[in-house]
Amino acid sequence: MWNKLLRRKFGWTGLDVPVIGMGTWMIEGRSRDAERQAIEALRLGLDLGMNHIDTAEMYGNGRAEELVAKAVDNQREQVFLVSKVLPSNASYQGTLKACERSLKRLKTHFIDLYLLHWPSSQHPIEETMRAMEKLLDEGMIRLIGVSNFDVEQLREAQHALKKYRIACNQVLYHLAYRGIERDLLPYCAENSIAIVGYSPFGHGNFPSSHSKGGKVLAEIAKRHNRTMRQVTLNFLTRDPNLFTIPKAGNPDHVKENSGAVGDWNLTDEDITVIDRTFPLPGADEPLEMI
Ligand code: NAP
């Protein structure tokens, strides 16, 4: 009952990608045991169909990419693998070299989707996107994307690309931060750019079951025979253009998160109640990142 993971089209790419993927920021933890557990968690997620893995050169200074390689092993062709270049590395040459290093750590010849981690104040977007096109032409990446870009920055990134389209924008999206719903979500839907929401549990800042919001989530969860986290992930992916990538460092958590979508849905009334309980921020609140 918990394994019927829903998949949907990843924007204009038409690729079938699971709505709930796996995040790898800090999965390396502080010990060999934590690393072993992270590999186990990622492997379990793959078995459950969560074959969208998000990583980055930044995570654990490359260690997360190495752990992803161990977890993926001989299943590479079945995985939708995403990594990111740091803005400080995002010059033309810097992007090419960063991608080469990531490929080595990931033990693969291609990355399915390569993102600029956040807008760079050091390197013009034209340079980064020129490098992205070169990587795509050479088969080292299959799709180009960005992360933490607002609508204006997204337009500029698309404009900087000569031959290809932006496939995805990965952005902060959780119950206490729903700012993307105002402009970014409609813009991306119109342009068939997939939105991948990160930190769906607020990077660990999830409502306790004793808080006002937590009680609301708990009541809905009980009615559906699900958990508060599953209700939350279901709510955060209620729009057909949304994907999410909770952290996947613990097998029990991965299993629970995999049951957030698939063979059940929140009712319209549940959605209205959650919407009211965790309202959108003020109109002047800028796009945030953690
Ligand atoms: P998150 O997924 O919102 O929260 C992670 C926390 O939630 C951890 O403490 C984790 O505990 C816990 N957790 C996860 N599933 C749980 C469950 N079912 N029950 C109880 N606790 C659970 O935070 P995140 O790691 O910041 O975000 C997710 C992913 O998004 C990252 O791993 C990364 O891939 C991506 N990300 C991208 C950006 C960007 O700038 N593009 C920024 C931040 C994150 P355990 O560790 O014990 O499982």
Tab-separated table of C-alpha atoms and ligand atoms in Angstrom:
chain	number	residue	atom	x	y	z
A	1	MET	CA	0.000	0.000	0.000
A	2	TRP	CA	2.926	2.361	0.567
A	3	ASN	CA	4.748	1.568	-2.655
A	4	LYS	CA	2.476	2.867	-5.401
A	5	LEU	CA	4.602	5.894	-6.061
A	6	LEU	CA	3.033	8.357	-8.441
A	7	ARG	CA	5.045	9.536	-11.427
A	8	ARG	CA	4.312	12.500	-13.657
A	9	LYS	CA	5.699	14.301	-16.687
A	10	PHE	CA	8.724	16.404	-15.841
A	11	GLY	CA	7.621	19.627	-17.536
A	12	TRP	CA	8.195	19.909	-21.277
A	13	THR	CA	10.764	17.097	-21.210
A	14	GLY	CA	7.932	14.558	-21.074
A	15	LEU	CA	10.105	12.300	-18.891
A	16	ASP	CA	8.262	10.221	-16.329
A	17	VAL	CA	9.698	11.205	-12.946
A	18	PRO	CA	8.485	10.180	-9.473
A	19	VAL	CA	6.722	12.967	-7.634
A	20	ILE	CA	8.668	12.123	-4.462
A	21	GLY	CA	12.409	11.970	-5.040
A	22	MET	CA	15.364	11.727	-2.681
A	23	GLY	CA	17.504	14.586	-1.352
A	24	THR	CA	21.103	14.032	-0.275
A	25	TRP	CA	22.188	17.186	1.535
A	26	MET	CA	24.003	16.088	4.740
A	27	ILE	CA	23.263	12.381	4.209
A	28	GLU	CA	26.915	11.579	4.881
A	29	GLY	CA	26.402	12.439	8.570
A	30	ARG	CA	29.411	12.166	10.857
A	31	SER	CA	30.331	8.497	10.850
A	32	ARG	CA	30.783	5.416	8.687
A	33	ASP	CA	27.527	4.123	10.166
A	34	ALA	CA	25.680	7.218	8.978
A	35	GLU	CA	27.133	6.680	5.507
A	36	ARG	CA	26.125	3.013	5.489
A	37	GLN	CA	22.628	3.995	6.576
A	38	ALA	CA	22.424	6.641	3.836
A	39	ILE	CA	23.394	4.114	1.158
A	40	GLU	CA	20.822	1.696	2.539
A	41	ALA	CA	18.180	4.441	2.513
A	42	LEU	CA	18.919	5.419	-1.078
A	43	ARG	CA	18.863	1.779	-2.218
A	44	LEU	CA	15.541	1.213	-0.495
A	45	GLY	CA	14.176	4.350	-2.163
A	46	LEU	CA	15.270	3.033	-5.556
A	47	ASP	CA	13.544	-0.291	-4.812
A	48	LEU	CA	10.393	1.664	-3.965
A	49	GLY	CA	10.548	3.553	-7.266
A	50	MET	CA	11.951	6.858	-5.968
A	51	ASN	CA	14.522	7.025	-8.745
A	52	HIS	CA	14.883	10.823	-8.763
A	53	ILE	CA	18.057	11.523	-6.762
A	54	ASP	CA	19.123	15.071	-6.025
A	55	THR	CA	22.736	15.832	-5.137
A	56	ALA	CA	25.313	18.607	-5.597
A	57	GLU	CA	29.049	19.179	-5.645
A	58	MET	CA	28.501	21.226	-2.476
A	59	TYR	CA	26.967	18.418	-0.381
A	60	GLY	CA	29.605	17.129	2.011
A	61	ASN	CA	32.220	18.610	-0.349
A	62	GLY	CA	31.428	15.924	-2.887
A	63	ARG	CA	30.955	13.079	-0.398
A	64	ALA	CA	27.196	12.909	-1.058
A	65	GLU	CA	27.895	12.337	-4.770
A	66	GLU	CA	30.249	9.470	-3.858
A	67	LEU	CA	27.593	7.874	-1.652
A	68	VAL	CA	25.018	8.262	-4.413
A	69	ALA	CA	27.398	6.407	-6.753
A	70	LYS	CA	27.660	3.540	-4.249
A	71	ALA	CA	23.893	3.373	-3.816
A	72	VAL	CA	23.124	3.533	-7.537
A	73	ASP	CA	25.849	1.057	-8.515
A	74	ASN	CA	24.652	-0.920	-11.543
A	75	GLN	CA	21.207	0.707	-11.695
A	76	ARG	CA	22.478	3.894	-13.348
A	77	GLU	CA	20.185	3.709	-16.374
A	78	GLN	CA	17.109	3.542	-14.133
A	79	VAL	CA	17.968	6.682	-12.166
A	80	PHE	CA	17.074	10.311	-12.887
A	81	LEU	CA	20.248	11.822	-11.464
A	82	VAL	CA	20.455	15.517	-10.653
A	83	SER	CA	23.541	17.452	-9.556
A	84	LYS	CA	24.513	21.098	-9.262
A	85	VAL	CA	27.393	23.437	-9.899
A	86	LEU	CA	28.225	25.980	-7.199
A	87	PRO	CA	27.748	29.622	-8.263
A	88	SER	CA	31.386	30.340	-7.312
A	89	ASN	CA	32.468	27.707	-9.868
A	90	ALA	CA	30.016	28.809	-12.545
A	91	SER	CA	32.373	30.517	-15.004
A	92	TYR	CA	32.516	28.879	-18.452
A	93	GLN	CA	35.608	26.771	-17.669
A	94	GLY	CA	34.636	26.386	-14.016
A	95	THR	CA	31.280	24.835	-14.923
A	96	LEU	CA	32.888	22.377	-17.342
A	97	LYS	CA	35.445	21.335	-14.738
A	98	ALA	CA	32.888	21.094	-11.920
A	99	CYS	CA	30.769	18.789	-14.049
A	100	GLU	CA	33.768	16.587	-14.843
A	101	ARG	CA	34.554	16.284	-11.128
A	102	SER	CA	30.921	15.423	-10.325
A	103	LEU	CA	30.861	12.770	-13.057
A	104	LYS	CA	33.963	11.194	-11.557
A	105	ARG	CA	32.516	11.141	-8.046
A	106	LEU	CA	29.189	9.865	-9.343
A	107	LYS	CA	31.006	7.193	-11.395
A	108	THR	CA	28.867	7.894	-14.421
A	109	HIS	CA	29.233	9.320	-17.926
A	110	PHE	CA	26.229	11.633	-17.742
A	111	ILE	CA	24.061	13.608	-15.356
A	112	ASP	CA	20.364	13.663	-16.275
A	113	LEU	CA	19.768	17.203	-15.059
A	114	TYR	CA	22.504	19.698	-14.170
A	115	LEU	CA	21.559	22.803	-12.189
A	116	LEU	CA	23.175	26.091	-11.341
A	117	HIS	CA	22.767	25.875	-7.549
A	118	TRP	CA	21.761	29.511	-7.089
A	119	PRO	CA	22.261	32.728	-9.090
A	120	SER	CA	25.926	33.703	-9.214
A	121	SER	CA	27.076	37.175	-8.232
A	122	GLN	CA	30.532	36.389	-9.669
A	123	HIS	CA	29.858	34.910	-13.088
A	124	PRO	CA	27.430	36.158	-15.750
A	125	ILE	CA	24.576	33.764	-16.451
A	126	GLU	CA	25.530	33.811	-20.180
A	127	GLU	CA	28.850	32.150	-19.334
A	128	THR	CA	27.282	29.443	-17.193
A	129	MET	CA	24.599	28.699	-19.758
A	130	ARG	CA	27.171	28.565	-22.595
A	131	ALA	CA	29.019	25.921	-20.585
A	132	MET	CA	25.764	24.060	-19.904
A	133	GLU	CA	25.081	23.930	-23.662
A	134	LYS	CA	28.572	22.603	-24.309
A	135	LEU	CA	28.080	19.892	-21.647
A	136	LEU	CA	24.781	18.935	-23.215
A	137	ASP	CA	26.267	18.856	-26.732
A	138	GLU	CA	29.003	16.550	-25.458
A	139	GLY	CA	26.541	14.204	-23.770
A	140	MET	CA	27.823	14.876	-20.259
A	141	ILE	CA	24.418	16.170	-19.175
A	142	ARG	CA	20.955	15.573	-20.629
A	143	LEU	CA	18.990	18.548	-19.329
A	144	ILE	CA	19.793	22.047	-18.075
A	145	GLY	CA	18.184	23.623	-15.035
A	146	VAL	CA	18.558	26.199	-12.300
A	147	SER	CA	17.835	26.465	-8.608
A	148	ASN	CA	16.676	29.323	-6.386
A	149	PHE	CA	15.805	31.513	-9.394
A	150	ASP	CA	12.880	33.947	-9.329
A	151	VAL	CA	10.813	34.632	-12.448
A	152	GLU	CA	13.050	37.429	-13.717
A	153	GLN	CA	16.225	35.386	-13.219
A	154	LEU	CA	14.577	32.429	-14.911
A	155	ARG	CA	13.756	34.568	-17.953
A	156	GLU	CA	17.369	35.744	-18.105
A	157	ALA	CA	18.680	32.186	-17.861
A	158	GLN	CA	16.380	31.056	-20.662
A	159	HIS	CA	17.414	34.063	-22.763
A	160	ALA	CA	21.085	33.176	-22.233
A	161	LEU	CA	20.534	29.717	-23.732
A	162	LYS	CA	20.895	29.669	-27.516
A	163	LYS	CA	19.772	26.128	-28.341
A	164	TYR	CA	18.083	24.520	-25.376
A	165	ARG	CA	15.335	25.132	-22.843
A	166	ILE	CA	15.471	25.320	-19.068
A	167	ALA	CA	13.888	22.106	-17.837
A	168	CYS	CA	13.544	22.797	-14.132
A	169	ASN	CA	13.799	25.286	-11.297
A	170	GLN	CA	14.522	23.768	-7.873
A	171	VAL	CA	13.251	25.999	-5.074
A	172	LEU	CA	12.462	26.130	-1.369
A	173	TYR	CA	8.895	24.945	-0.765
A	174	HIS	CA	7.369	23.833	2.521
A	175	LEU	CA	4.346	24.587	4.683
A	176	ALA	CA	5.933	27.662	6.264
A	177	TYR	CA	7.298	28.890	2.959
A	178	ARG	CA	4.865	28.890	0.083
A	179	GLY	CA	6.050	32.077	-1.619
A	180	ILE	CA	6.584	30.305	-4.963
A	181	GLU	CA	2.836	29.890	-5.363
A	182	ARG	CA	2.393	33.571	-6.095
A	183	ASP	CA	4.398	34.096	-9.320
A	184	LEU	CA	6.877	31.308	-9.876
A	185	LEU	CA	4.474	28.383	-9.942
A	186	PRO	CA	2.128	29.990	-12.518
A	187	TYR	CA	5.084	31.121	-14.669
A	188	CYS	CA	6.652	27.648	-14.662
A	189	ALA	CA	3.321	25.971	-15.376
A	190	GLU	CA	2.775	28.282	-18.359
A	191	ASN	CA	6.244	27.486	-19.693
A	192	SER	CA	6.184	23.778	-18.765
A	193	ILE	CA	9.225	24.152	-16.529
A	194	ALA	CA	9.150	21.522	-13.784
A	195	ILE	CA	9.323	22.822	-10.221
A	196	VAL	CA	11.158	20.683	-7.703
A	197	GLY	CA	10.443	21.848	-4.172
A	198	TYR	CA	13.286	21.313	-1.726
A	199	SER	CA	13.307	21.081	2.083
A	200	PRO	CA	9.635	19.979	2.192
A	201	PHE	CA	9.981	19.485	5.969
A	202	GLY	CA	11.598	22.884	6.446
A	203	HIS	CA	15.054	21.267	6.783
A	204	GLY	CA	13.950	19.685	10.073
A	205	ASN	CA	11.704	22.523	11.181
A	206	PHE	CA	8.484	20.510	10.946
A	207	PRO	CA	5.381	21.378	13.027
A	208	SER	CA	5.157	19.335	16.224
A	209	SER	CA	1.950	17.358	16.727
A	210	HIS	CA	1.154	19.645	19.701
A	211	SER	CA	1.271	22.870	17.686
A	212	LYS	CA	-1.874	24.354	16.142
A	213	GLY	CA	-0.767	23.417	12.621
A	214	GLY	CA	0.486	20.023	13.764
A	215	LYS	CA	-2.919	19.165	15.255
A	216	VAL	CA	-4.568	19.983	11.931
A	217	LEU	CA	-2.114	17.766	10.020
A	218	ALA	CA	-2.506	14.966	12.585
A	219	GLU	CA	-6.298	14.998	12.310
A	220	ILE	CA	-6.169	14.810	8.496
A	221	ALA	CA	-3.508	12.096	8.646
A	222	LYS	CA	-5.619	9.994	11.021
A	223	ARG	CA	-8.631	10.169	8.716
A	224	HIS	CA	-6.564	8.924	5.762
A	225	ASN	CA	-4.634	6.380	7.816
A	226	ARG	CA	-1.409	8.199	6.874
A	227	THR	CA	1.198	10.218	8.749
A	228	MET	CA	1.591	13.987	9.130
A	229	ARG	CA	4.649	13.899	6.867
A	230	GLN	CA	2.761	11.997	4.182
A	231	VAL	CA	-0.082	14.514	4.344
A	232	THR	CA	2.456	17.309	4.005
A	233	LEU	CA	4.202	15.820	0.964
A	234	ASN	CA	0.845	15.107	-0.662
A	235	PHE	CA	-0.184	18.738	-0.137
A	236	LEU	CA	3.130	20.073	-1.474
A	237	THR	CA	2.738	18.061	-4.694
A	238	ARG	CA	-0.961	18.756	-5.306
A	239	ASP	CA	-0.141	20.815	-8.402
A	240	PRO	CA	0.633	18.732	-11.530
A	241	ASN	CA	3.887	20.607	-12.139
A	242	LEU	CA	5.337	19.989	-8.661
A	243	PHE	CA	7.889	17.468	-7.458
A	244	THR	CA	9.555	17.216	-4.059
A	245	ILE	CA	12.808	15.793	-2.696
A	246	PRO	CA	12.784	15.110	1.062
A	247	LYS	CA	16.112	14.141	2.581
A	248	ALA	CA	16.764	10.423	2.156
A	249	GLY	CA	19.338	9.477	4.794
A	250	ASN	CA	17.212	7.121	6.879
A	251	PRO	CA	15.457	4.006	5.517
A	252	ASP	CA	12.416	4.358	7.793
A	253	HIS	CA	11.925	7.928	6.657
A	254	VAL	CA	12.348	6.999	2.999
A	255	LYS	CA	9.738	4.275	3.366
A	256	GLU	CA	7.309	6.647	5.032
A	257	ASN	CA	7.889	9.382	2.454
A	258	SER	CA	7.319	6.959	-0.409
A	259	GLY	CA	3.759	6.482	0.842
A	260	ALA	CA	2.908	10.153	0.524
A	261	VAL	CA	1.404	9.869	-2.949
A	262	GLY	CA	0.112	7.240	-5.309
A	263	ASP	CA	-3.064	5.476	-4.339
A	264	TRP	CA	-4.673	8.139	-2.159
A	265	ASN	CA	-5.318	11.870	-2.225
A	266	LEU	CA	-6.213	14.694	0.092
A	267	THR	CA	-9.783	15.887	-0.387
A	268	ASP	CA	-10.496	19.427	-1.585
A	269	GLU	CA	-11.636	20.181	1.932
A	270	ASP	CA	-8.343	18.926	3.437
A	271	ILE	CA	-6.461	21.154	1.022
A	272	THR	CA	-8.556	24.176	1.970
A	273	VAL	CA	-7.950	23.531	5.671
A	274	ILE	CA	-4.161	23.107	5.225
A	275	ASP	CA	-4.115	26.180	2.996
A	276	ARG	CA	-5.787	28.235	5.719
A	277	THR	CA	-3.619	26.830	8.498
A	278	PHE	CA	-0.322	27.529	6.712
A	279	PRO	CA	-1.123	30.673	4.708
A	280	LEU	CA	0.952	32.237	1.956
A	281	PRO	CA	3.469	34.851	3.126
A	282	GLY	CA	2.955	38.562	2.470
A	283	ALA	CA	3.055	39.738	-1.147
A	284	ASP	CA	6.342	41.592	-0.647
A	285	GLU	CA	8.222	38.549	0.653
A	286	PRO	CA	11.061	37.684	-1.745
A	287	LEU	CA	11.908	34.202	-2.975
A	288	GLU	CA	13.885	32.616	-0.159
A	289	MET	CA	16.510	29.957	0.010
A	290	ILE	CA	17.961	28.164	3.002
B	1	NAP	P1	14.001	18.273	4.556
B	1	NAP	O1	13.912	17.098	3.656
B	1	NAP	O2	12.940	19.276	4.549
B	1	NAP	O3	14.185	17.829	6.061
B	1	NAP	C1	15.184	16.953	6.463
B	1	NAP	C2	14.902	16.579	7.897
B	1	NAP	O4	13.643	15.884	7.930
B	1	NAP	C3	15.940	15.646	8.471
B	1	NAP	O5	16.066	15.959	9.835
B	1	NAP	C4	15.289	14.264	8.285
B	1	NAP	O6	15.717	13.374	9.277
B	1	NAP	C5	13.847	14.590	8.499
B	1	NAP	N1	12.937	13.657	7.827
B	1	NAP	C6	12.849	13.329	6.510
B	1	NAP	N2	11.849	12.451	6.318
B	1	NAP	C7	11.296	12.228	7.549
B	1	NAP	C8	10.226	11.414	8.018
B	1	NAP	N3	9.501	10.681	7.184
B	1	NAP	N4	9.964	11.428	9.351
B	1	NAP	C9	10.688	12.174	10.225
B	1	NAP	N5	11.707	12.980	9.831
B	1	NAP	C10	12.004	12.997	8.509
B	1	NAP	O7	15.371	19.075	4.371
B	1	NAP	P2	16.553	19.173	3.346
B	1	NAP	O8	17.453	18.014	3.447
B	1	NAP	O9	17.080	20.525	3.559
B	1	NAP	O10	15.868	19.186	1.905
B	1	NAP	C11	15.698	18.050	1.128
B	1	NAP	C12	16.651	18.039	-0.059
B	1	NAP	O11	16.478	19.186	-0.877
B	1	NAP	C13	18.137	18.113	0.324
B	1	NAP	O12	18.592	16.872	0.842
B	1	NAP	C14	18.744	18.535	-0.978
B	1	NAP	O13	18.879	17.434	-1.856
B	1	NAP	C15	17.707	19.523	-1.495
B	1	NAP	N6	18.042	20.946	-1.180
B	1	NAP	C16	18.328	21.787	-2.214
B	1	NAP	C17	18.667	23.111	-1.932
B	1	NAP	C18	18.988	24.045	-3.066
B	1	NAP	O14	19.467	25.156	-2.807
B	1	NAP	N7	18.748	23.654	-4.300
B	1	NAP	C19	18.706	23.586	-0.617
B	1	NAP	C20	18.372	22.704	0.406
B	1	NAP	C21	18.031	21.384	0.108
B	1	NAP	P3	16.770	12.215	8.918
B	1	NAP	O15	18.017	12.923	8.516
B	1	NAP	O16	16.881	11.476	10.196
B	1	NAP	O17	16.127	11.399	7.824
